[in-house]
Amino acid sequence: MRGTLPDDLDVELVPATAAERAALWAMMRDELADQFDRIAQAMGISWAEFEALYAARGEVLTVRCAGEVAGYGWIELRHRELHLHAIFVLSEHRGRGIGSAALRRLEAKFGHQADVIELGVSHGNPRARALYERVGFVVVTTLPDVGYDIMRKPLTEVPLA
């Protein structure tokens, strides 16, 4: 399925099943394994507490491309702010525009409920940062102790600050 995705018409975001929620949790544990001690210390939580937050907050979505699972996202609507806790495109689907299409779908789906999308990106993940910048996110805060930048993208004309 490699190749260029001509547009995002066949990319959709659907509620995740229990198995898909578990798959995203496993990916986050793998991805955060080397960073979690710093993150946990800054947030004052343990893995178990983080897992409880994952179970209780927001919504987990499955990113499908032409009906096939291509990735996952964890979002939380906080008043007029959509926080993107995590987004993962499966390795076999990367480089095809699916991440950009999924972000555009989030904007379309939540644009009437949120003024801004906010996310954190690891300093060690330049590919993700480049994606976010390409679709209009800008860094608003740097968290050097955690190794993350907080990025935001307005969905309305409300200032980012």
Short mmCIF file of N, CA, C and O in Angstrom, two decimals, residues 34-152:
data_model
loop_
_atom_site.label_atom_id
_atom_site.label_comp_id
_atom_site.label_asym_id
_atom_site.label_seq_id
_atom_site.Cartn_x
_atom_site.Cartn_y
_atom_site.Cartn_z
N ASP A 34 11.65 5.27 27.19
CA ASP A 34 12.89 5.95 27.53
C ASP A 34 12.67 7.35 28.12
O ASP A 34 13.56 7.91 28.72
N GLN A 35 11.48 7.89 27.94
CA GLN A 35 11.20 9.26 28.36
C GLN A 35 10.30 9.34 29.58
O GLN A 35 10.16 10.40 30.18
N PHE A 36 9.68 8.23 29.94
CA PHE A 36 8.60 8.31 30.92
C PHE A 36 9.05 8.78 32.29
O PHE A 36 8.32 9.50 32.95
N ASP A 37 10.23 8.43 32.72
CA ASP A 37 10.68 8.87 34.04
C ASP A 37 10.68 10.40 34.14
O ASP A 37 10.21 10.97 35.12
N ARG A 38 11.20 11.08 33.09
CA ARG A 38 11.19 12.56 33.07
C ARG A 38 9.77 13.09 33.05
O ARG A 38 9.43 14.03 33.77
N ILE A 39 8.93 12.49 32.20
CA ILE A 39 7.55 12.94 32.06
C ILE A 39 6.78 12.72 33.37
O ILE A 39 6.08 13.60 33.85
N ALA A 40 6.94 11.52 33.93
CA ALA A 40 6.22 11.17 35.17
C ALA A 40 6.63 12.10 36.32
O ALA A 40 5.79 12.53 37.10
N GLN A 41 7.93 12.38 36.40
CA GLN A 41 8.40 13.26 37.47
C GLN A 41 7.79 14.65 37.30
O GLN A 41 7.31 15.26 38.27
N ALA A 42 7.77 15.17 36.06
CA ALA A 42 7.21 16.49 35.81
C ALA A 42 5.71 16.53 36.11
O ALA A 42 5.19 17.52 36.62
N MET A 43 5.02 15.44 35.78
CA MET A 43 3.57 15.38 35.98
C MET A 43 3.19 14.88 37.38
O MET A 43 2.05 15.02 37.80
N GLY A 44 4.15 14.25 38.06
CA GLY A 44 3.89 13.71 39.38
C GLY A 44 2.99 12.48 39.36
O GLY A 44 2.15 12.32 40.25
N ILE A 45 3.16 11.62 38.33
CA ILE A 45 2.33 10.43 38.23
C ILE A 45 3.16 9.19 37.93
O ILE A 45 4.30 9.28 37.47
N SER A 46 2.57 8.04 38.17
CA SER A 46 3.18 6.75 37.86
C SER A 46 2.59 6.21 36.55
O SER A 46 1.62 6.75 36.03
N TRP A 47 3.16 5.08 36.06
CA TRP A 47 2.59 4.42 34.88
C TRP A 47 1.13 4.06 35.15
O TRP A 47 0.27 4.23 34.28
N ALA A 48 0.86 3.52 36.32
CA ALA A 48 -0.51 3.10 36.65
C ALA A 48 -1.46 4.29 36.62
O ALA A 48 -2.59 4.19 36.11
N GLU A 49 -1.02 5.42 37.15
CA GLU A 49 -1.86 6.62 37.14
C GLU A 49 -2.04 7.15 35.72
O GLU A 49 -3.12 7.61 35.34
N PHE A 50 -0.98 7.05 34.92
CA PHE A 50 -1.07 7.47 33.52
C PHE A 50 -2.05 6.57 32.77
O PHE A 50 -2.88 7.04 31.99
N GLU A 51 -1.99 5.27 33.03
CA GLU A 51 -2.92 4.34 32.39
C GLU A 51 -4.37 4.65 32.80
O GLU A 51 -5.29 4.58 31.98
N ALA A 52 -4.56 5.02 34.05
CA ALA A 52 -5.90 5.39 34.52
C ALA A 52 -6.39 6.65 33.80
O ALA A 52 -7.57 6.74 33.44
N LEU A 53 -5.50 7.62 33.58
CA LEU A 53 -5.87 8.81 32.82
C LEU A 53 -6.28 8.43 31.40
O LEU A 53 -7.27 8.94 30.87
N TYR A 54 -5.50 7.55 30.79
CA TYR A 54 -5.79 7.09 29.43
C TYR A 54 -7.18 6.45 29.36
O TYR A 54 -7.94 6.69 28.43
N ALA A 55 -7.51 5.66 30.37
CA ALA A 55 -8.80 4.98 30.39
C ALA A 55 -9.96 5.94 30.64
O ALA A 55 -11.07 5.70 30.15
N ALA A 56 -9.70 7.02 31.36
CA ALA A 56 -10.80 7.88 31.82
C ALA A 56 -11.00 9.16 31.02
O ALA A 56 -12.08 9.73 31.04
N ARG A 57 -9.98 9.64 30.34
CA ARG A 57 -10.06 10.95 29.70
C ARG A 57 -10.09 10.86 28.18
O ARG A 57 -9.36 10.09 27.58
N GLY A 58 -10.90 11.69 27.62
CA GLY A 58 -10.89 11.86 26.17
C GLY A 58 -11.46 10.70 25.41
O GLY A 58 -12.24 9.90 25.92
N GLU A 59 -11.01 10.60 24.17
CA GLU A 59 -11.52 9.62 23.23
C GLU A 59 -10.35 9.06 22.42
O GLU A 59 -9.47 9.80 22.01
N VAL A 60 -10.38 7.75 22.19
CA VAL A 60 -9.38 7.12 21.34
C VAL A 60 -10.02 6.86 19.99
O VAL A 60 -11.14 6.33 19.90
N LEU A 61 -9.33 7.28 18.94
CA LEU A 61 -9.81 7.13 17.58
C LEU A 61 -8.89 6.22 16.79
O LEU A 61 -7.68 6.20 17.02
N THR A 62 -9.46 5.51 15.86
CA THR A 62 -8.68 4.72 14.92
C THR A 62 -8.66 5.48 13.60
O THR A 62 -9.69 5.97 13.14
N VAL A 63 -7.47 5.60 13.03
CA VAL A 63 -7.31 6.23 11.72
C VAL A 63 -7.37 5.10 10.69
O VAL A 63 -6.57 4.16 10.75
N ARG A 64 -8.31 5.19 9.81
CA ARG A 64 -8.46 4.18 8.75
C ARG A 64 -8.21 4.83 7.39
O ARG A 64 -8.65 5.95 7.15
N CYS A 65 -7.51 4.11 6.55
CA CYS A 65 -7.26 4.55 5.18
C CYS A 65 -7.77 3.44 4.27
O CYS A 65 -7.31 2.29 4.38
N ALA A 66 -8.73 3.77 3.44
CA ALA A 66 -9.37 2.78 2.56
C ALA A 66 -9.87 1.58 3.36
O ALA A 66 -9.74 0.44 2.94
N GLY A 67 -10.38 1.86 4.57
CA GLY A 67 -10.94 0.82 5.41
C GLY A 67 -9.94 0.05 6.25
O GLY A 67 -10.31 -0.72 7.13
N GLU A 68 -8.66 0.27 6.03
CA GLU A 68 -7.60 -0.45 6.74
C GLU A 68 -7.08 0.40 7.90
O GLU A 68 -6.91 1.61 7.76
N VAL A 69 -6.80 -0.23 9.04
CA VAL A 69 -6.23 0.50 10.18
C VAL A 69 -4.86 1.03 9.78
O VAL A 69 -3.98 0.27 9.37
N ALA A 70 -4.70 2.36 9.89
CA ALA A 70 -3.44 3.00 9.53
C ALA A 70 -2.80 3.69 10.73
O ALA A 70 -1.65 4.09 10.67
N GLY A 71 -3.55 3.82 11.84
CA GLY A 71 -2.99 4.47 13.02
C GLY A 71 -4.06 4.71 14.06
O GLY A 71 -5.21 4.25 13.94
N TYR A 72 -3.65 5.48 15.09
CA TYR A 72 -4.53 5.75 16.22
C TYR A 72 -4.27 7.14 16.75
O TYR A 72 -3.17 7.69 16.60
N GLY A 73 -5.26 7.68 17.45
CA GLY A 73 -5.09 8.96 18.11
C GLY A 73 -5.85 8.98 19.42
O GLY A 73 -6.84 8.27 19.59
N TRP A 74 -5.35 9.78 20.36
CA TRP A 74 -6.01 9.97 21.65
C TRP A 74 -6.22 11.46 21.81
O TRP A 74 -5.25 12.24 21.80
N ILE A 75 -7.46 11.88 21.91
CA ILE A 75 -7.80 13.29 21.98
C ILE A 75 -8.63 13.57 23.22
O ILE A 75 -9.25 12.67 23.78
N GLU A 76 -8.62 14.84 23.61
CA GLU A 76 -9.46 15.28 24.73
C GLU A 76 -9.91 16.71 24.46
O GLU A 76 -9.07 17.60 24.24
N LEU A 77 -11.20 16.92 24.47
CA LEU A 77 -11.75 18.25 24.29
C LEU A 77 -11.84 18.89 25.67
O LEU A 77 -12.52 18.37 26.57
N ARG A 78 -11.12 19.99 25.85
CA ARG A 78 -11.09 20.74 27.11
C ARG A 78 -11.65 22.13 26.84
O ARG A 78 -10.92 22.98 26.34
N HIS A 79 -12.89 22.31 27.17
CA HIS A 79 -13.57 23.58 26.87
C HIS A 79 -13.47 23.84 25.38
O HIS A 79 -13.97 23.08 24.59
N ARG A 80 -12.77 24.88 24.96
CA ARG A 80 -12.65 25.20 23.53
C ARG A 80 -11.27 24.82 22.99
O ARG A 80 -10.83 25.35 21.97
N GLU A 81 -10.59 23.88 23.64
CA GLU A 81 -9.27 23.42 23.21
C GLU A 81 -9.30 21.92 22.99
O GLU A 81 -9.74 21.17 23.86
N LEU A 82 -8.84 21.49 21.83
CA LEU A 82 -8.71 20.06 21.55
C LEU A 82 -7.26 19.68 21.81
O LEU A 82 -6.36 20.19 21.14
N HIS A 83 -7.05 18.83 22.81
CA HIS A 83 -5.70 18.38 23.12
C HIS A 83 -5.47 17.04 22.46
O HIS A 83 -6.25 16.11 22.64
N LEU A 84 -4.41 16.96 21.68
CA LEU A 84 -4.03 15.72 21.02
C LEU A 84 -2.94 15.07 21.88
O LEU A 84 -1.79 15.47 21.85
N HIS A 85 -3.37 14.11 22.72
CA HIS A 85 -2.42 13.43 23.60
C HIS A 85 -1.44 12.58 22.82
O HIS A 85 -0.27 12.47 23.19
N ALA A 86 -1.93 11.93 21.77
CA ALA A 86 -1.08 11.03 20.99
C ALA A 86 -1.68 10.83 19.61
O ALA A 86 -2.90 10.82 19.44
N ILE A 87 -0.80 10.70 18.63
CA ILE A 87 -1.22 10.26 17.31
C ILE A 87 -0.08 9.40 16.76
O ILE A 87 1.08 9.77 16.85
N PHE A 88 -0.45 8.23 16.29
CA PHE A 88 0.52 7.30 15.72
C PHE A 88 0.02 6.83 14.37
O PHE A 88 -1.13 6.39 14.25
N VAL A 89 0.87 6.92 13.37
CA VAL A 89 0.61 6.29 12.08
C VAL A 89 1.49 5.05 12.06
O VAL A 89 2.69 5.11 12.35
N LEU A 90 0.89 3.91 11.77
CA LEU A 90 1.63 2.66 11.73
C LEU A 90 2.76 2.75 10.71
O LEU A 90 2.60 3.37 9.65
N SER A 91 3.90 2.13 11.01
CA SER A 91 5.10 2.29 10.19
C SER A 91 4.86 1.98 8.71
O SER A 91 5.38 2.67 7.84
N GLU A 92 4.05 0.98 8.42
CA GLU A 92 3.82 0.61 7.01
C GLU A 92 2.96 1.63 6.27
O GLU A 92 2.84 1.58 5.05
N HIS A 93 2.41 2.59 6.98
CA HIS A 93 1.57 3.62 6.36
C HIS A 93 2.21 5.01 6.38
O HIS A 93 1.60 5.96 5.89
N ARG A 94 3.39 5.13 6.93
CA ARG A 94 4.04 6.44 7.04
C ARG A 94 4.53 6.94 5.69
O ARG A 94 4.82 6.15 4.79
N GLY A 95 4.61 8.25 5.57
CA GLY A 95 5.13 8.87 4.36
C GLY A 95 4.13 8.96 3.22
O GLY A 95 4.51 9.23 2.09
N ARG A 96 2.86 8.75 3.52
CA ARG A 96 1.82 8.76 2.48
C ARG A 96 0.83 9.90 2.65
O ARG A 96 -0.15 9.96 1.93
N GLY A 97 1.04 10.74 3.65
CA GLY A 97 0.11 11.85 3.87
C GLY A 97 -1.03 11.51 4.82
O GLY A 97 -1.93 12.33 5.02
N ILE A 98 -1.01 10.33 5.41
CA ILE A 98 -2.10 9.92 6.29
C ILE A 98 -2.12 10.75 7.56
O ILE A 98 -3.19 11.15 8.04
N GLY A 99 -0.96 11.06 8.13
CA GLY A 99 -0.91 11.91 9.33
C GLY A 99 -1.49 13.28 9.06
O GLY A 99 -2.30 13.79 9.85
N SER A 100 -1.12 13.89 7.94
CA SER A 100 -1.68 15.20 7.57
C SER A 100 -3.19 15.11 7.38
O SER A 100 -3.94 15.98 7.85
N ALA A 101 -3.62 14.06 6.70
CA ALA A 101 -5.06 13.90 6.46
C ALA A 101 -5.81 13.70 7.77
O ALA A 101 -6.89 14.25 7.96
N ALA A 102 -5.24 12.92 8.69
CA ALA A 102 -5.89 12.69 9.99
C ALA A 102 -6.00 14.00 10.77
O ALA A 102 -7.04 14.28 11.38
N LEU A 103 -4.96 14.82 10.73
CA LEU A 103 -5.01 16.11 11.42
C LEU A 103 -6.07 17.02 10.79
O LEU A 103 -6.80 17.72 11.49
N ARG A 104 -6.18 17.01 9.46
CA ARG A 104 -7.22 17.81 8.80
C ARG A 104 -8.61 17.30 9.18
O ARG A 104 -9.54 18.10 9.35
N ARG A 105 -8.75 16.00 9.32
CA ARG A 105 -10.04 15.43 9.74
C ARG A 105 -10.39 15.89 11.15
O ARG A 105 -11.55 16.20 11.44
N LEU A 106 -9.38 15.92 12.05
CA LEU A 106 -9.64 16.42 13.41
C LEU A 106 -10.11 17.87 13.37
O LEU A 106 -11.05 18.24 14.07
N GLU A 107 -9.44 18.68 12.56
CA GLU A 107 -9.83 20.09 12.43
C GLU A 107 -11.27 20.20 11.95
O GLU A 107 -12.05 20.99 12.50
N ALA A 108 -11.63 19.41 10.95
CA ALA A 108 -12.99 19.48 10.41
C ALA A 108 -14.01 18.98 11.43
O ALA A 108 -15.09 19.57 11.58
N LYS A 109 -13.67 17.93 12.13
CA LYS A 109 -14.61 17.32 13.08
C LYS A 109 -14.83 18.21 14.31
O LYS A 109 -15.93 18.27 14.84
N PHE A 110 -13.77 18.89 14.78
CA PHE A 110 -13.87 19.63 16.04
C PHE A 110 -13.79 21.15 15.87
O PHE A 110 -13.84 21.87 16.85
N GLY A 111 -13.70 21.63 14.64
CA GLY A 111 -13.58 23.06 14.40
C GLY A 111 -14.71 23.89 14.96
O GLY A 111 -14.50 25.04 15.34
N HIS A 112 -15.90 23.32 15.08
CA HIS A 112 -17.03 24.05 15.65
C HIS A 112 -17.06 23.96 17.18
O HIS A 112 -17.78 24.69 17.82
N GLN A 113 -16.25 23.06 17.76
CA GLN A 113 -16.23 22.88 19.22
C GLN A 113 -14.97 23.43 19.87
O GLN A 113 -14.92 23.62 21.08
N ALA A 114 -13.92 23.65 19.08
CA ALA A 114 -12.63 24.07 19.63
C ALA A 114 -12.09 25.26 18.85
O ALA A 114 -12.33 25.39 17.65
N ASP A 115 -11.33 26.09 19.55
CA ASP A 115 -10.68 27.24 18.93
C ASP A 115 -9.24 26.91 18.53
O ASP A 115 -8.66 27.61 17.71
N VAL A 116 -8.68 25.87 19.15
CA VAL A 116 -7.28 25.55 18.95
C VAL A 116 -7.06 24.06 19.17
O VAL A 116 -7.79 23.42 19.93
N ILE A 117 -6.06 23.51 18.48
CA ILE A 117 -5.57 22.16 18.75
C ILE A 117 -4.20 22.32 19.39
O ILE A 117 -3.37 23.10 18.91
N GLU A 118 -3.97 21.60 20.47
CA GLU A 118 -2.69 21.65 21.18
C GLU A 118 -2.13 20.24 21.28
O GLU A 118 -2.88 19.27 21.43
N LEU A 119 -0.80 20.14 21.21
CA LEU A 119 -0.13 18.85 21.35
C LEU A 119 1.28 19.07 21.87
O LEU A 119 1.80 20.19 21.86
N GLY A 120 1.88 18.01 22.35
CA GLY A 120 3.29 18.03 22.74
C GLY A 120 4.07 17.16 21.79
O GLY A 120 3.60 16.09 21.38
N VAL A 121 5.26 17.61 21.42
CA VAL A 121 6.11 16.81 20.53
C VAL A 121 7.49 16.70 21.15
O VAL A 121 8.06 17.68 21.63
N SER A 122 8.00 15.50 21.17
CA SER A 122 9.31 15.21 21.74
C SER A 122 10.42 15.85 20.91
O SER A 122 10.37 15.83 19.67
N HIS A 123 11.42 16.37 21.58
CA HIS A 123 12.58 16.91 20.88
C HIS A 123 13.27 15.82 20.06
O HIS A 123 13.96 16.11 19.10
N GLY A 124 13.07 14.56 20.45
CA GLY A 124 13.68 13.43 19.74
C GLY A 124 12.85 12.91 18.58
O GLY A 124 13.16 11.85 18.02
N ASN A 125 11.80 13.64 18.18
CA ASN A 125 10.95 13.18 17.09
C ASN A 125 10.81 14.27 16.02
O ASN A 125 9.75 14.87 15.84
N PRO A 126 11.91 14.53 15.28
CA PRO A 126 11.86 15.61 14.29
C PRO A 126 10.87 15.34 13.15
O PRO A 126 10.34 16.28 12.57
N ARG A 127 10.61 14.10 12.85
CA ARG A 127 9.66 13.79 11.77
C ARG A 127 8.25 14.25 12.15
O ARG A 127 7.54 14.85 11.34
N ALA A 128 7.85 13.97 13.39
CA ALA A 128 6.53 14.42 13.84
C ALA A 128 6.47 15.94 13.88
O ALA A 128 5.50 16.55 13.43
N ARG A 129 7.52 16.55 14.40
CA ARG A 129 7.54 18.02 14.47
C ARG A 129 7.40 18.63 13.08
O ARG A 129 6.66 19.59 12.88
N ALA A 130 8.10 18.07 12.10
CA ALA A 130 8.01 18.58 10.73
C ALA A 130 6.58 18.44 10.19
O ALA A 130 6.08 19.35 9.52
N LEU A 131 5.92 17.33 10.50
CA LEU A 131 4.52 17.15 10.09
C LEU A 131 3.66 18.25 10.69
O LEU A 131 2.89 18.91 9.99
N TYR A 132 3.79 18.46 11.99
CA TYR A 132 2.96 19.45 12.67
C TYR A 132 3.20 20.86 12.11
O TYR A 132 2.27 21.62 11.90
N GLU A 133 4.46 21.19 11.87
CA GLU A 133 4.77 22.50 11.30
C GLU A 133 4.20 22.64 9.90
O GLU A 133 3.68 23.69 9.53
N ARG A 134 4.28 21.56 9.12
CA ARG A 134 3.77 21.57 7.75
C ARG A 134 2.27 21.87 7.70
O ARG A 134 1.79 22.51 6.77
N VAL A 135 1.53 21.41 8.71
CA VAL A 135 0.08 21.63 8.70
C VAL A 135 -0.33 22.85 9.54
O VAL A 135 -1.52 23.07 9.75
N GLY A 136 0.64 23.63 10.00
CA GLY A 136 0.31 24.91 10.62
C GLY A 136 0.47 25.03 12.12
O GLY A 136 0.12 26.06 12.69
N PHE A 137 1.02 24.04 12.80
CA PHE A 137 1.27 24.16 14.24
C PHE A 137 2.52 24.99 14.47
O PHE A 137 3.47 24.94 13.68
N VAL A 138 2.53 25.74 15.58
CA VAL A 138 3.70 26.52 15.97
C VAL A 138 4.01 26.23 17.44
O VAL A 138 3.12 25.94 18.23
N VAL A 139 5.28 26.32 17.78
CA VAL A 139 5.71 26.11 19.17
C VAL A 139 5.29 27.32 19.99
O VAL A 139 5.57 28.46 19.61
N VAL A 140 4.64 27.05 21.12
CA VAL A 140 4.24 28.14 22.02
C VAL A 140 4.95 28.05 23.36
O VAL A 140 5.04 29.04 24.08
N THR A 141 5.46 26.86 23.71
CA THR A 141 6.18 26.67 24.97
C THR A 141 7.17 25.53 24.79
O THR A 141 6.87 24.54 24.12
N THR A 142 8.32 25.67 25.41
CA THR A 142 9.31 24.60 25.42
C THR A 142 9.44 24.10 26.85
O THR A 142 9.52 24.89 27.79
N LEU A 143 9.45 22.79 27.01
CA LEU A 143 9.60 22.15 28.32
C LEU A 143 10.92 21.37 28.32
O LEU A 143 10.95 20.16 28.10
N PRO A 144 12.04 22.07 28.57
CA PRO A 144 13.35 21.42 28.46
C PRO A 144 13.54 20.27 29.44
O PRO A 144 14.21 19.28 29.11
N ASP A 145 12.95 20.35 30.64
CA ASP A 145 13.11 19.28 31.62
C ASP A 145 12.47 17.98 31.17
O ASP A 145 12.87 16.89 31.57
N VAL A 146 11.45 18.09 30.34
CA VAL A 146 10.73 16.93 29.84
C VAL A 146 11.20 16.56 28.43
O VAL A 146 11.02 15.43 27.98
N GLY A 147 11.80 17.52 27.71
CA GLY A 147 12.25 17.27 26.36
C GLY A 147 11.14 17.36 25.33
O GLY A 147 11.16 16.66 24.32
N TYR A 148 10.18 18.24 25.58
CA TYR A 148 9.03 18.41 24.69
C TYR A 148 8.81 19.88 24.38
O TYR A 148 9.15 20.75 25.17
N ASP A 149 8.22 20.11 23.21
CA ASP A 149 7.68 21.42 22.87
C ASP A 149 6.17 21.29 22.83
O ASP A 149 5.63 20.27 22.39
N ILE A 150 5.48 22.32 23.30
CA ILE A 150 4.03 22.40 23.18
C ILE A 150 3.75 23.20 21.92
O ILE A 150 4.27 24.31 21.75
N MET A 151 2.95 22.62 21.03
CA MET A 151 2.61 23.26 19.77
C MET A 151 1.10 23.48 19.71
O MET A 151 0.35 22.69 20.28
N ARG A 152 0.71 24.54 19.03
CA ARG A 152 -0.72 24.85 18.90
C ARG A 152 -1.01 25.26 17.47
O ARG A 152 -0.16 25.82 16.78
#
